[in-house]
């Protein structure tokens, strides 16, 4: 089985990346693992033209299809997202918007193969869980429209720098044991 772990942050060396490393290490004991960083891909914003509602394809030709091929490869998808002003980062939101051709909100629509499981990990710098819950809801909503089963989420508060991650390692490992 294959697991895709997505760093939803534009920062490739921060706390989100450290969490991705821990998740990858844990899951590599059971699965073939790939990590991607959303910021490694070049794609534009959704134009709102709705052509994809009729054709199941986006009019833009960029690297969204590369990311979606990784989704197709994976049996398990883990999105790890920091909080940017109480929600997912703009780069990840732009990606989600561009996945409209694959969403079950219109016919025809493209689709990733069935049976996939999705997990969400949210982190934020402050102490309250409300922002993490909002991020996890955004990811779970996205999974739902791709017909990826939402199977679990983890919120991590008071994590700003990568040095804040090691004290949370056991919590992350325990979360991974259920995947």
PDB file of N, CA and C in Angstrom, residues 12 58 179:
ATOM      1  N   UNK A  12       9.593  24.770   3.637  1.00  0.00           N
ATOM      2  CA  UNK A  12      10.056  23.390   3.484  1.00  0.00           C
ATOM      3  C   UNK A  12      10.945  22.909   4.627  1.00  0.00           C
ATOM      4  N   UNK A  58      -9.701  20.984 -16.388  1.00  0.00           N
ATOM      5  CA  UNK A  58      -9.391  22.396 -16.233  1.00  0.00           C
ATOM      6  C   UNK A  58      -8.806  22.928 -17.543  1.00  0.00           C
ATOM      7  N   UNK A 179      -3.236   4.489  11.420  1.00  0.00           N
ATOM      8  CA  UNK A 179      -3.364   4.596   9.961  1.00  0.00           C
ATOM      9  C   UNK A 179      -3.122   3.268   9.292  1.00  0.00           C
TER      10      UNK A 179
END
